[in-house]
PDB file of C-alpha atoms in Angstrom:
ATOM      1  CA  MET A  63      -8.472 -13.331  19.867  1.00 77.00           C
ATOM      2  CA  GLN A  64      -7.421 -11.908  16.500  1.00 90.00           C
ATOM      3  CA  PRO A  65      -4.879 -14.336  14.891  1.00 95.00           C
ATOM      4  CA  PHE A  66      -1.080 -13.660  14.873  1.00 97.00           C
ATOM      5  CA  ILE A  67       0.150 -13.857  11.256  1.00 97.00           C
ATOM      6  CA  SER A  68       3.771 -14.613  10.353  1.00 98.00           C
ATOM      7  CA  VAL A  69       4.457 -12.931   7.004  1.00 98.00           C
ATOM      8  CA  ILE A  70       7.301 -14.799   5.113  1.00 98.00           C
ATOM      9  CA  ILE A  71       9.292 -13.187   2.249  1.00 98.00           C
ATOM     10  CA  PRO A  72      11.773 -15.031   0.448  1.00 96.00           C
ATOM     11  CA  THR A  73      14.354 -13.009  -1.316  1.00 96.00           C
ATOM     12  CA  TYR A  74      17.130 -13.413  -3.912  1.00 95.00           C
ATOM     13  CA  ASN A  75      18.929 -10.466  -5.361  1.00 95.00           C
ATOM     14  CA  SER A  76      16.027  -8.227  -4.729  1.00 94.00           C
ATOM     15  CA  GLU A  77      17.727  -5.016  -3.938  1.00 94.00           C
ATOM     16  CA  ASN A  78      15.734  -3.046  -6.494  1.00 94.00           C
ATOM     17  CA  PHE A  79      12.347  -4.056  -5.476  1.00 94.00           C
ATOM     18  CA  ILE A  80      12.412  -5.405  -1.954  1.00 96.00           C
ATOM     19  CA  THR A  81      11.582  -2.012  -0.379  1.00 96.00           C
ATOM     20  CA  LYS A  82       8.316  -1.613  -2.084  1.00 96.00           C
ATOM     21  CA  ALA A  83       7.170  -5.158  -1.053  1.00 97.00           C
ATOM     22  CA  LEU A  84       8.206  -4.192   2.627  1.00 97.00           C
ATOM     23  CA  GLU A  85       6.403  -0.995   2.308  1.00 96.00           C
ATOM     24  CA  SER A  86       3.240  -2.772   1.173  1.00 97.00           C
ATOM     25  CA  VAL A  87       3.331  -4.803   4.378  1.00 97.00           C
ATOM     26  CA  SER A  88       4.293  -2.055   6.522  1.00 96.00           C
ATOM     27  CA  LEU A  89       1.084  -0.068   5.624  1.00 96.00           C
ATOM     28  CA  GLN A  90      -1.275  -2.964   6.572  1.00 96.00           C
ATOM     29  CA  THR A  91      -4.374  -1.888   8.432  1.00 96.00           C
ATOM     30  CA  TYR A  92      -4.039  -5.051  10.558  1.00 96.00           C
ATOM     31  CA  ASN A  93      -1.194  -5.029  12.907  1.00 93.00           C
ATOM     32  CA  ASN A  94      -0.939  -8.302  14.572  1.00 96.00           C
ATOM     33  CA  TYR A  95       1.803  -9.907  12.509  1.00 97.00           C
ATOM     34  CA  GLU A  96       5.561 -10.454  12.435  1.00 97.00           C
ATOM     35  CA  VAL A  97       7.619 -10.162   9.307  1.00 97.00           C
ATOM     36  CA  ILE A  98      10.206 -12.674   8.328  1.00 98.00           C
ATOM     37  CA  VAL A  99      12.707 -12.170   5.528  1.00 98.00           C
ATOM     38  CA  SER A 100      14.426 -15.241   4.449  1.00 97.00           C
ATOM     39  CA  ASP A 101      17.145 -14.390   2.113  1.00 97.00           C
ATOM     40  CA  ASP A 102      18.547 -17.205  -0.118  1.00 96.00           C
ATOM     41  CA  GLY A 103      22.326 -16.326  -0.581  1.00 95.00           C
ATOM     42  CA  SER A 104      21.889 -12.826  -2.458  1.00 96.00           C
ATOM     43  CA  THR A 105      24.870 -11.649  -4.214  1.00 96.00           C
ATOM     44  CA  ASP A 106      23.631  -8.070  -4.291  1.00 95.00           C
ATOM     45  CA  ASP A 107      22.658  -5.661  -1.476  1.00 96.00           C
ATOM     46  CA  THR A 108      19.449  -7.172  -0.730  1.00 96.00           C
ATOM     47  CA  VAL A 109      20.393  -7.848   2.802  1.00 97.00           C
ATOM     48  CA  GLY A 110      21.806  -4.493   3.405  1.00 97.00           C
ATOM     49  CA  VAL A 111      18.376  -2.924   1.916  1.00 97.00           C
ATOM     50  CA  VAL A 112      16.273  -5.040   4.240  1.00 97.00           C
ATOM     51  CA  LYS A 113      18.551  -4.238   7.290  1.00 96.00           C
ATOM     52  CA  SER A 114      18.033  -0.433   6.426  1.00 96.00           C
ATOM     53  CA  PHE A 115      14.398  -0.681   6.200  1.00 96.00           C
ATOM     54  CA  PHE A 116      13.946  -2.643   9.209  1.00 95.00           C
ATOM     55  CA  LEU A 117      15.875   0.047  11.288  1.00 94.00           C
ATOM     56  CA  LYS A 118      13.207   2.561  10.376  1.00 91.00           C
ATOM     57  CA  CYS A 119      10.122   0.517   9.812  1.00 86.00           C
ATOM     58  CA  PRO A 120       7.155   0.121  12.333  1.00 78.00           C
ATOM     59  CA  PHE A 121       7.098  -3.437  12.502  1.00 86.00           C
ATOM     60  CA  LYS A 122       6.566  -4.694  16.033  1.00 85.00           C
ATOM     61  CA  LYS A 123       8.328  -8.060  15.321  1.00 94.00           C
ATOM     62  CA  LYS A 124      10.848  -8.642  12.542  1.00 95.00           C
ATOM     63  CA  LEU A 125      13.399 -11.261  11.608  1.00 96.00           C
ATOM     64  CA  LEU A 126      16.237 -11.504   8.951  1.00 97.00           C
ATOM     65  CA  LEU A 127      17.530 -14.853   7.868  1.00 97.00           C
ATOM     66  CA  ILE A 128      20.638 -15.151   5.831  1.00 96.00           C
ATOM     67  CA  ASP A 129      21.524 -18.392   4.181  1.00 94.00           C
ATOM     68  CA  LYS A 130      23.499 -19.818   1.190  1.00 94.00           C
ATOM     69  CA  HIS A 131      21.705 -20.133  -2.018  1.00 93.00           C
ATOM     70  CA  GLU A 132      19.362 -23.218  -2.161  1.00 93.00           C
ATOM     71  CA  GLY A 133      16.330 -21.842  -4.050  1.00 91.00           C
ATOM     72  CA  PRO A 134      12.808 -20.188  -3.101  1.00 92.00           C
ATOM     73  CA  GLY A 135      11.568 -23.619  -1.568  1.00 94.00           C
ATOM     74  CA  ALA A 136      14.379 -23.542   1.060  1.00 95.00           C
ATOM     75  CA  ALA A 137      14.005 -20.030   1.694  1.00 96.00           C
ATOM     76  CA  ARG A 138      10.333 -20.257   2.454  1.00 97.00           C
ATOM     77  CA  ASN A 139      10.875 -23.544   4.455  1.00 97.00           C
ATOM     78  CA  LYS A 140      13.306 -21.732   6.710  1.00 97.00           C
ATOM     79  CA  GLY A 141      10.883 -18.841   7.334  1.00 97.00           C
ATOM     80  CA  ILE A 142       8.256 -21.311   8.143  1.00 98.00           C
ATOM     81  CA  LYS A 143      10.382 -23.088  10.750  1.00 97.00           C
ATOM     82  CA  SER A 144      11.203 -19.679  12.410  1.00 97.00           C
ATOM     83  CA  ALA A 145       7.636 -18.441  12.465  1.00 97.00           C
ATOM     84  CA  SER A 146       5.682 -17.512  15.794  1.00 96.00           C
ATOM     85  CA  GLY A 147       2.125 -17.315  14.244  1.00 96.00           C
ATOM     86  CA  ASP A 148      -0.392 -20.240  13.958  1.00 96.00           C
ATOM     87  CA  TRP A 149      -0.950 -18.564  10.424  1.00 98.00           C
ATOM     88  CA  ILE A 150       1.398 -18.147   7.576  1.00 98.00           C
ATOM     89  CA  SER A 151       1.114 -15.441   4.827  1.00 98.00           C
ATOM     90  CA  PHE A 152       3.513 -15.624   1.964  1.00 98.00           C
ATOM     91  CA  LEU A 153       4.714 -12.572  -0.141  1.00 97.00           C
ATOM     92  CA  ASP A 154       7.333 -12.947  -2.761  1.00 95.00           C
ATOM     93  CA  SER A 155       9.771 -10.053  -2.818  1.00 94.00           C
ATOM     94  CA  ASP A 156       8.645  -8.649  -6.143  1.00 91.00           C
ATOM     95  CA  ASP A 157       5.082  -8.596  -5.335  1.00 96.00           C
ATOM     96  CA  LEU A 158       2.932  -5.954  -3.450  1.00 97.00           C
ATOM     97  CA  TRP A 159      -0.003  -6.461  -0.909  1.00 98.00           C
ATOM     98  CA  ASN A 160      -3.024  -4.058  -0.823  1.00 97.00           C
ATOM     99  CA  HIS A 161      -3.219  -2.023   2.437  1.00 97.00           C
ATOM    100  CA  ASN A 162      -6.273  -4.072   3.651  1.00 97.00           C
ATOM    101  CA  LYS A 163      -4.990  -7.521   2.711  1.00 98.00           C
ATOM    102  CA  LEU A 164      -4.433  -8.904   6.126  1.00 98.00           C
ATOM    103  CA  GLU A 165      -7.298  -7.331   7.681  1.00 97.00           C
ATOM    104  CA  SER A 166      -9.624  -8.894   4.853  1.00 98.00           C
ATOM    105  CA  VAL A 167      -7.895 -12.198   5.279  1.00 98.00           C
ATOM    106  CA  VAL A 168      -8.394 -12.126   9.019  1.00 97.00           C
ATOM    107  CA  GLY A 169     -11.917 -11.125   8.856  1.00 97.00           C
ATOM    108  CA  TYR A 170     -12.661 -14.185   6.382  1.00 97.00           C
ATOM    109  CA  ILE A 171     -10.882 -16.648   9.125  1.00 97.00           C
ATOM    110  CA  LEU A 172     -12.833 -15.097  12.048  1.00 96.00           C
ATOM    111  CA  LYS A 173     -16.107 -15.749  10.111  1.00 96.00           C
ATOM    112  CA  ASN A 174     -14.988 -19.338   9.000  1.00 96.00           C
ATOM    113  CA  ASP A 175     -13.347 -20.900  12.086  1.00 90.00           C
ATOM    114  CA  ASP A 176     -13.102 -24.322  10.424  1.00 94.00           C
ATOM    115  CA  ILE A 177     -10.967 -23.001   7.419  1.00 96.00           C
ATOM    116  CA  ASP A 178      -7.445 -24.362   6.921  1.00 97.00           C
ATOM    117  CA  LEU A 179      -6.440 -21.871   4.322  1.00 98.00           C
ATOM    118  CA  VAL A 180      -7.541 -18.751   2.358  1.00 98.00           C
ATOM    119  CA  CYS A 181      -6.636 -17.408  -0.910  1.00 98.00           C
ATOM    120  CA  HIS A 182      -7.856 -14.314  -2.734  1.00 97.00           C
ATOM    121  CA  SER A 183      -7.547 -12.817  -6.132  1.00 97.00           C
ATOM    122  CA  LEU A 184      -4.715 -10.889  -7.521  1.00 96.00           C
ATOM    123  CA  VAL A 185      -3.762  -8.720 -10.244  1.00 96.00           C
ATOM    124  CA  ALA A 186      -0.957 -10.355 -12.570  1.00 93.00           C
ATOM    125  CA  ILE A 187       1.291  -7.810 -14.616  1.00 91.00           C
ATOM    126  CA  ASP A 188       3.554  -9.149 -17.352  1.00 83.00           C
ATOM    127  CA  GLY A 189       5.026  -6.205 -19.090  1.00 82.00           C
ATOM    128  CA  SER A 190       2.107  -3.842 -20.261  1.00 84.00           C
ATOM    129  CA  LYS A 191      -0.508  -6.722 -19.775  1.00 87.00           C
ATOM    130  CA  GLU A 192      -2.656  -6.793 -16.621  1.00 91.00           C
ATOM    131  CA  THR A 193      -4.750  -9.968 -15.919  1.00 92.00           C
ATOM    132  CA  LEU A 194      -7.128 -10.726 -13.066  1.00 94.00           C
ATOM    133  CA  MET A 195      -6.779 -13.939 -11.432  1.00 94.00           C
ATOM    134  CA  ASN A 196      -9.596 -15.194  -9.319  1.00 95.00           C
ATOM    135  CA  PRO A 197      -8.778 -18.394  -7.730  1.00 93.00           C
ATOM    136  CA  SER A 198     -12.436 -19.237  -6.704  1.00 92.00           C
ATOM    137  CA  LYS A 199     -13.260 -19.658 -10.377  1.00 93.00           C
ATOM    138  CA  TYR A 200     -10.637 -22.475 -10.582  1.00 93.00           C
ATOM    139  CA  PHE A 201     -11.671 -24.586  -7.586  1.00 95.00           C
ATOM    140  CA  ASN A 202     -14.432 -27.354  -7.927  1.00 94.00           C
ATOM    141  CA  ASN A 203     -15.512 -28.145  -4.318  1.00 91.00           C
ATOM    142  CA  LYS A 204     -17.831 -30.792  -5.891  1.00 93.00           C
ATOM    143  CA  ILE A 205     -14.822 -33.241  -6.624  1.00 95.00           C
ATOM    144  CA  ASN A 206     -11.714 -34.234  -4.744  1.00 95.00           C
ATOM    145  CA  PRO A 207      -9.536 -31.230  -3.988  1.00 96.00           C
ATOM    146  CA  PHE A 208      -6.497 -32.854  -5.444  1.00 97.00           C
ATOM    147  CA  LEU A 209      -8.052 -33.561  -8.733  1.00 97.00           C
ATOM    148  CA  SER A 210      -9.423 -29.972  -8.808  1.00 96.00           C
ATOM    149  CA  MET A 211      -6.075 -28.581  -8.428  1.00 96.00           C
ATOM    150  CA  TYR A 212      -4.543 -31.218 -10.727  1.00 97.00           C
ATOM    151  CA  ARG A 213      -6.989 -29.859 -13.463  1.00 96.00           C
ATOM    152  CA  GLU A 214      -6.385 -26.310 -12.565  1.00 94.00           C
ATOM    153  CA  ASN A 215      -4.186 -24.410 -10.125  1.00 94.00           C
ATOM    154  CA  CYS A 216      -6.493 -22.361  -7.715  1.00 94.00           C
ATOM    155  CA  LEU A 217      -3.636 -21.171  -5.177  1.00 96.00           C
ATOM    156  CA  TYR A 218      -1.348 -18.298  -5.557  1.00 95.00           C
ATOM    157  CA  THR A 219       1.828 -18.018  -3.395  1.00 95.00           C
ATOM    158  CA  SER A 220       1.556 -14.283  -2.585  1.00 96.00           C
ATOM    159  CA  ALA A 221      -2.267 -14.548  -2.092  1.00 97.00           C
ATOM    160  CA  LEU A 222      -2.325 -17.426   0.385  1.00 98.00           C
ATOM    161  CA  THR A 223      -2.752 -17.534   4.178  1.00 98.00           C
ATOM    162  CA  ILE A 224      -2.586 -21.056   5.681  1.00 98.00           C
ATOM    163  CA  LYS A 225      -2.279 -22.725   9.096  1.00 98.00           C
ATOM    164  CA  LYS A 226       1.211 -23.572   9.919  1.00 98.00           C
ATOM    165  CA  ASP A 227       0.397 -27.070  10.961  1.00 97.00           C
ATOM    166  CA  ILE A 228      -1.354 -27.701   7.652  1.00 98.00           C
ATOM    167  CA  LEU A 229       1.897 -26.846   5.800  1.00 98.00           C
ATOM    168  CA  TYR A 230       3.883 -29.358   8.079  1.00 98.00           C
ATOM    169  CA  GLN A 231       1.401 -32.066   7.571  1.00 97.00           C
ATOM    170  CA  ALA A 232       1.762 -31.533   3.845  1.00 97.00           C
ATOM    171  CA  GLY A 233       5.394 -31.844   3.965  1.00 96.00           C
ATOM    172  CA  LEU A 234       6.616 -28.164   3.218  1.00 97.00           C
ATOM    173  CA  PHE A 235       8.122 -27.092  -0.039  1.00 97.00           C
ATOM    174  CA  ASP A 236      10.416 -29.500  -1.989  1.00 96.00           C
ATOM    175  CA  ASN A 237      13.817 -27.996  -1.962  1.00 92.00           C
ATOM    176  CA  ILE A 238      14.855 -30.203  -5.024  1.00 91.00           C
ATOM    177  CA  LEU A 239      12.768 -28.812  -7.599  1.00 92.00           C
ATOM    178  CA  PRO A 240      14.028 -25.492  -9.058  1.00 89.00           C
ATOM    179  CA  SER A 241      10.535 -24.151  -9.987  1.00 89.00           C
ATOM    180  CA  SER A 242       7.086 -24.937  -9.452  1.00 92.00           C
ATOM    181  CA  GLN A 243       7.697 -25.967  -5.838  1.00 94.00           C
ATOM    182  CA  ASP A 244       4.412 -24.080  -4.700  1.00 95.00           C
ATOM    183  CA  TYR A 245       2.222 -26.088  -7.141  1.00 96.00           C
ATOM    184  CA  ASP A 246       3.881 -29.446  -5.898  1.00 97.00           C
ATOM    185  CA  LEU A 247       2.913 -28.314  -2.400  1.00 98.00           C
ATOM    186  CA  TRP A 248      -0.602 -27.342  -3.379  1.00 98.00           C
ATOM    187  CA  LEU A 249      -1.007 -30.829  -4.717  1.00 98.00           C
ATOM    188  CA  ARG A 250      -0.112 -32.308  -1.365  1.00 98.00           C
ATOM    189  CA  LEU A 251      -2.339 -30.073   0.402  1.00 97.00           C
ATOM    190  CA  GLY A 252      -5.218 -31.372  -1.927  1.00 96.00           C
ATOM    191  CA  MET A 253      -4.408 -34.968  -0.709  1.00 97.00           C
ATOM    192  CA  ILE A 254      -5.102 -33.963   3.053  1.00 96.00           C
ATOM    193  CA  ASN A 255      -8.193 -35.593   4.147  1.00 92.00           C
ATOM    194  CA  LYS A 256     -11.164 -32.885   4.707  1.00 92.00           C
ATOM    195  CA  ILE A 257      -8.988 -29.896   4.154  1.00 96.00           C
ATOM    196  CA  LYS A 258     -11.082 -26.731   4.083  1.00 96.00           C
ATOM    197  CA  MET A 259     -10.155 -24.132   1.679  1.00 96.00           C
ATOM    198  CA  GLY A 260     -11.924 -20.614   1.460  1.00 96.00           C
ATOM    199  CA  PHE A 261     -11.584 -17.871  -1.251  1.00 97.00           C
ATOM    200  CA  ILE A 262     -11.898 -14.075  -1.228  1.00 97.00           C
ATOM    201  CA  GLU A 263     -12.813 -12.644  -4.634  1.00 95.00           C
ATOM    202  CA  ASP A 264     -11.369  -9.276  -3.965  1.00 96.00           C
ATOM    203  CA  PRO A 265      -7.858  -8.712  -5.643  1.00 96.00           C
ATOM    204  CA  LEU A 266      -5.503  -8.025  -2.645  1.00 97.00           C
ATOM    205  CA  THR A 267      -1.983  -8.622  -4.154  1.00 97.00           C
ATOM    206  CA  THR A 268      -0.297  -7.447  -7.150  1.00 96.00           C
ATOM    207  CA  HIS A 269       1.859 -10.180  -8.762  1.00 93.00           C
ATOM    208  CA  ILE A 270       4.622  -8.811 -11.152  1.00 87.00           C
ATOM    209  CA  ASN A 271       6.414 -11.363 -13.673  1.00 80.00           C
ATOM    210  CA  ARG A 272       9.878  -9.824 -14.032  1.00 70.00           C
ATOM    211  CA  GLU A 273      12.211 -11.261 -16.855  1.00 61.00           C
ATOM    212  CA  GLY A 274      14.872 -13.391 -15.075  1.00 51.00           C
ATOM    213  CA  ASN A 275      12.890 -14.526 -12.093  1.00 50.00           C
ATOM    214  CA  ILE A 276      11.933 -18.199 -11.507  1.00 45.00           C
ATOM    215  CA  SER A 277       8.425 -17.800 -12.861  1.00 48.00           C
ATOM    216  CA  SER A 278       9.629 -16.256 -15.855  1.00 53.00           C
ATOM    217  CA  ASN A 279      11.937 -19.304 -16.662  1.00 80.00           C
ATOM    218  CA  VAL A 280       9.692 -21.253 -18.892  1.00 85.00           C
ATOM    219  CA  GLU A 281      12.107 -24.166 -19.681  1.00 86.00           C
ATOM    220  CA  THR A 282      12.833 -24.839 -16.209  1.00 89.00           C
ATOM    221  CA  ARG A 283       9.199 -24.631 -15.421  1.00 89.00           C
ATOM    222  CA  LEU A 284       8.475 -27.006 -18.219  1.00 93.00           C
ATOM    223  CA  GLN A 285      10.822 -29.690 -16.813  1.00 93.00           C
ATOM    224  CA  CYS A 286       9.536 -29.241 -13.309  1.00 95.00           C
ATOM    225  CA  MET A 287       6.032 -29.542 -14.365  1.00 95.00           C
ATOM    226  CA  LEU A 288       6.589 -32.754 -16.135  1.00 95.00           C
ATOM    227  CA  GLU A 289       8.313 -34.119 -13.152  1.00 96.00           C
ATOM    228  CA  ILE A 290       5.260 -33.329 -10.997  1.00 97.00           C
ATOM    229  CA  SER A 291       3.235 -35.063 -13.616  1.00 96.00           C
ATOM    230  CA  ARG A 292       5.211 -38.279 -13.234  1.00 96.00           C
ATOM    231  CA  ARG A 293       5.197 -37.705  -9.377  1.00 97.00           C
ATOM    232  CA  TYR A 294       1.620 -37.775  -8.715  1.00 97.00           C
ATOM    233  CA  TYR A 295       0.340 -40.273 -11.418  1.00 97.00           C
ATOM    234  CA  THR A 296      -0.298 -42.736  -8.784  1.00 97.00           C
ATOM    235  CA  GLU A 297      -2.347 -40.272  -6.566  1.00 97.00           C
ATOM    236  CA  LEU A 298      -4.026 -39.432  -9.828  1.00 97.00           C
ATOM    237  CA  LYS A 299      -5.217 -43.112 -10.374  1.00 97.00           C
ATOM    238  CA  LYS A 300      -6.957 -43.069  -7.052  1.00 96.00           C
ATOM    239  CA  VAL A 301      -9.115 -40.267  -7.458  1.00 96.00           C
ATOM    240  CA  SER A 302      -9.875 -40.308 -11.302  1.00 96.00           C
ATOM    241  CA  LYS A 303     -11.816 -42.873 -13.604  1.00 95.00           C
ATOM    242  CA  VAL A 304      -9.726 -41.876 -16.593  1.00 97.00           C
ATOM    243  CA  PRO A 305      -6.228 -41.158 -15.203  1.00 97.00           C
ATOM    244  CA  ILE A 306      -4.447 -41.280 -18.491  1.00 97.00           C
ATOM    245  CA  ILE A 307      -6.665 -38.687 -20.066  1.00 97.00           C
ATOM    246  CA  GLU A 308      -6.097 -36.707 -17.197  1.00 97.00           C
ATOM    247  CA  LYS A 309      -2.384 -36.830 -17.281  1.00 97.00           C
ATOM    248  CA  THR A 310      -2.321 -36.086 -21.026  1.00 97.00           C
ATOM    249  CA  ARG A 311      -4.562 -33.017 -20.732  1.00 97.00           C
ATOM    250  CA  PHE A 312      -2.143 -31.833 -17.761  1.00 97.00           C
ATOM    251  CA  GLU A 313       0.813 -32.318 -20.021  1.00 96.00           C
ATOM    252  CA  GLY A 314      -0.714 -30.798 -23.009  1.00 96.00           C
ATOM    253  CA  ARG A 315      -1.757 -27.623 -20.828  1.00 94.00           C
ATOM    254  CA  ILE A 316       2.113 -27.384 -19.859  1.00 94.00           C
ATOM    255  CA  TYR A 317       3.296 -27.563 -23.448  1.00 94.00           C
ATOM    256  CA  SER A 318       0.861 -25.308 -24.872  1.00 94.00           C
ATOM    257  CA  SER A 319       1.424 -22.532 -21.903  1.00 90.00           C
ATOM    258  CA  VAL A 320       5.194 -22.809 -22.583  1.00 91.00           C
ATOM    259  CA  GLY A 321       4.994 -22.737 -26.320  1.00 91.00           C
ATOM    260  CA  LEU A 322       2.860 -19.355 -26.081  1.00 90.00           C
ATOM    261  CA  LYS A 323       5.282 -17.866 -23.794  1.00 85.00           C
ATOM    262  CA  LEU A 324       8.087 -18.669 -26.119  1.00 88.00           C
ATOM    263  CA  LEU A 325       6.291 -17.476 -29.172  1.00 90.00           C
ATOM    264  CA  ARG A 326       5.514 -14.147 -27.322  1.00 84.00           C
ATOM    265  CA  ARG A 327       9.202 -13.881 -26.814  1.00 84.00           C
ATOM    266  CA  LYS A 328       9.843 -14.494 -30.655  1.00 88.00           C
ATOM    267  CA  ASP A 329      11.883 -17.747 -29.539  1.00 86.00           C
ATOM    268  CA  ILE A 330      10.411 -19.668 -32.684  1.00 88.00           C
ATOM    269  CA  THR A 331      13.157 -22.279 -32.594  1.00 88.00           C
ATOM    270  CA  LYS A 332      12.417 -23.496 -29.040  1.00 85.00           C
TER     271      LYS A 332
END
């Protein structure tokens, strides 16, 4: 009765690092899964590299989706719609999984049969800096889950495994947002009645922040996060006694985070 996992990997101009991501999946100690690579209109040889890897890799079931460029949200959604599994695991094309990632996640699912999603820790690499990100420290299970995630994000895309029907219930990723589509979806997950979240403290993913990828574009992220702030203010008023203070803190964290990143890049004017 081991769950069948659909591994979804969105790609865009990833020819230089997609092989390592795929290798990290092929080395998993758990083997009841499929791999879906959803290419978002790459203009380099990403598709060719994936096809070459698929020819020689040991994956029992694999699928390559090739579409026009619409953004990572659309690429992930197309992967979800093509998935055969009841559970979805996401992996960004420049991230890496530990060999025991799926085995650890499935073990947690089997021990907690009422769980809707599970997220584990990861190691984030930004240049020479490495940071351990532990989502369990950021989730407050004593308050409304939406409010907890509004105050502090506790879900990371390449560390998340979630029931497919829960993703559909939340409405999938927003194709319109050019950045932060994942956080937008996490907030909607928090709005689902009695959603059950589980956390694994072991770091099972390495997240690599590359210059030029969507998470490194701080100005785009700023505008998208401000849009998210406006979008969910009505919901915030339902779950918070001081929504205007919560909103001010939320936007303050956004500006300070973006400001620090720009200072580190010595972009003093911005």
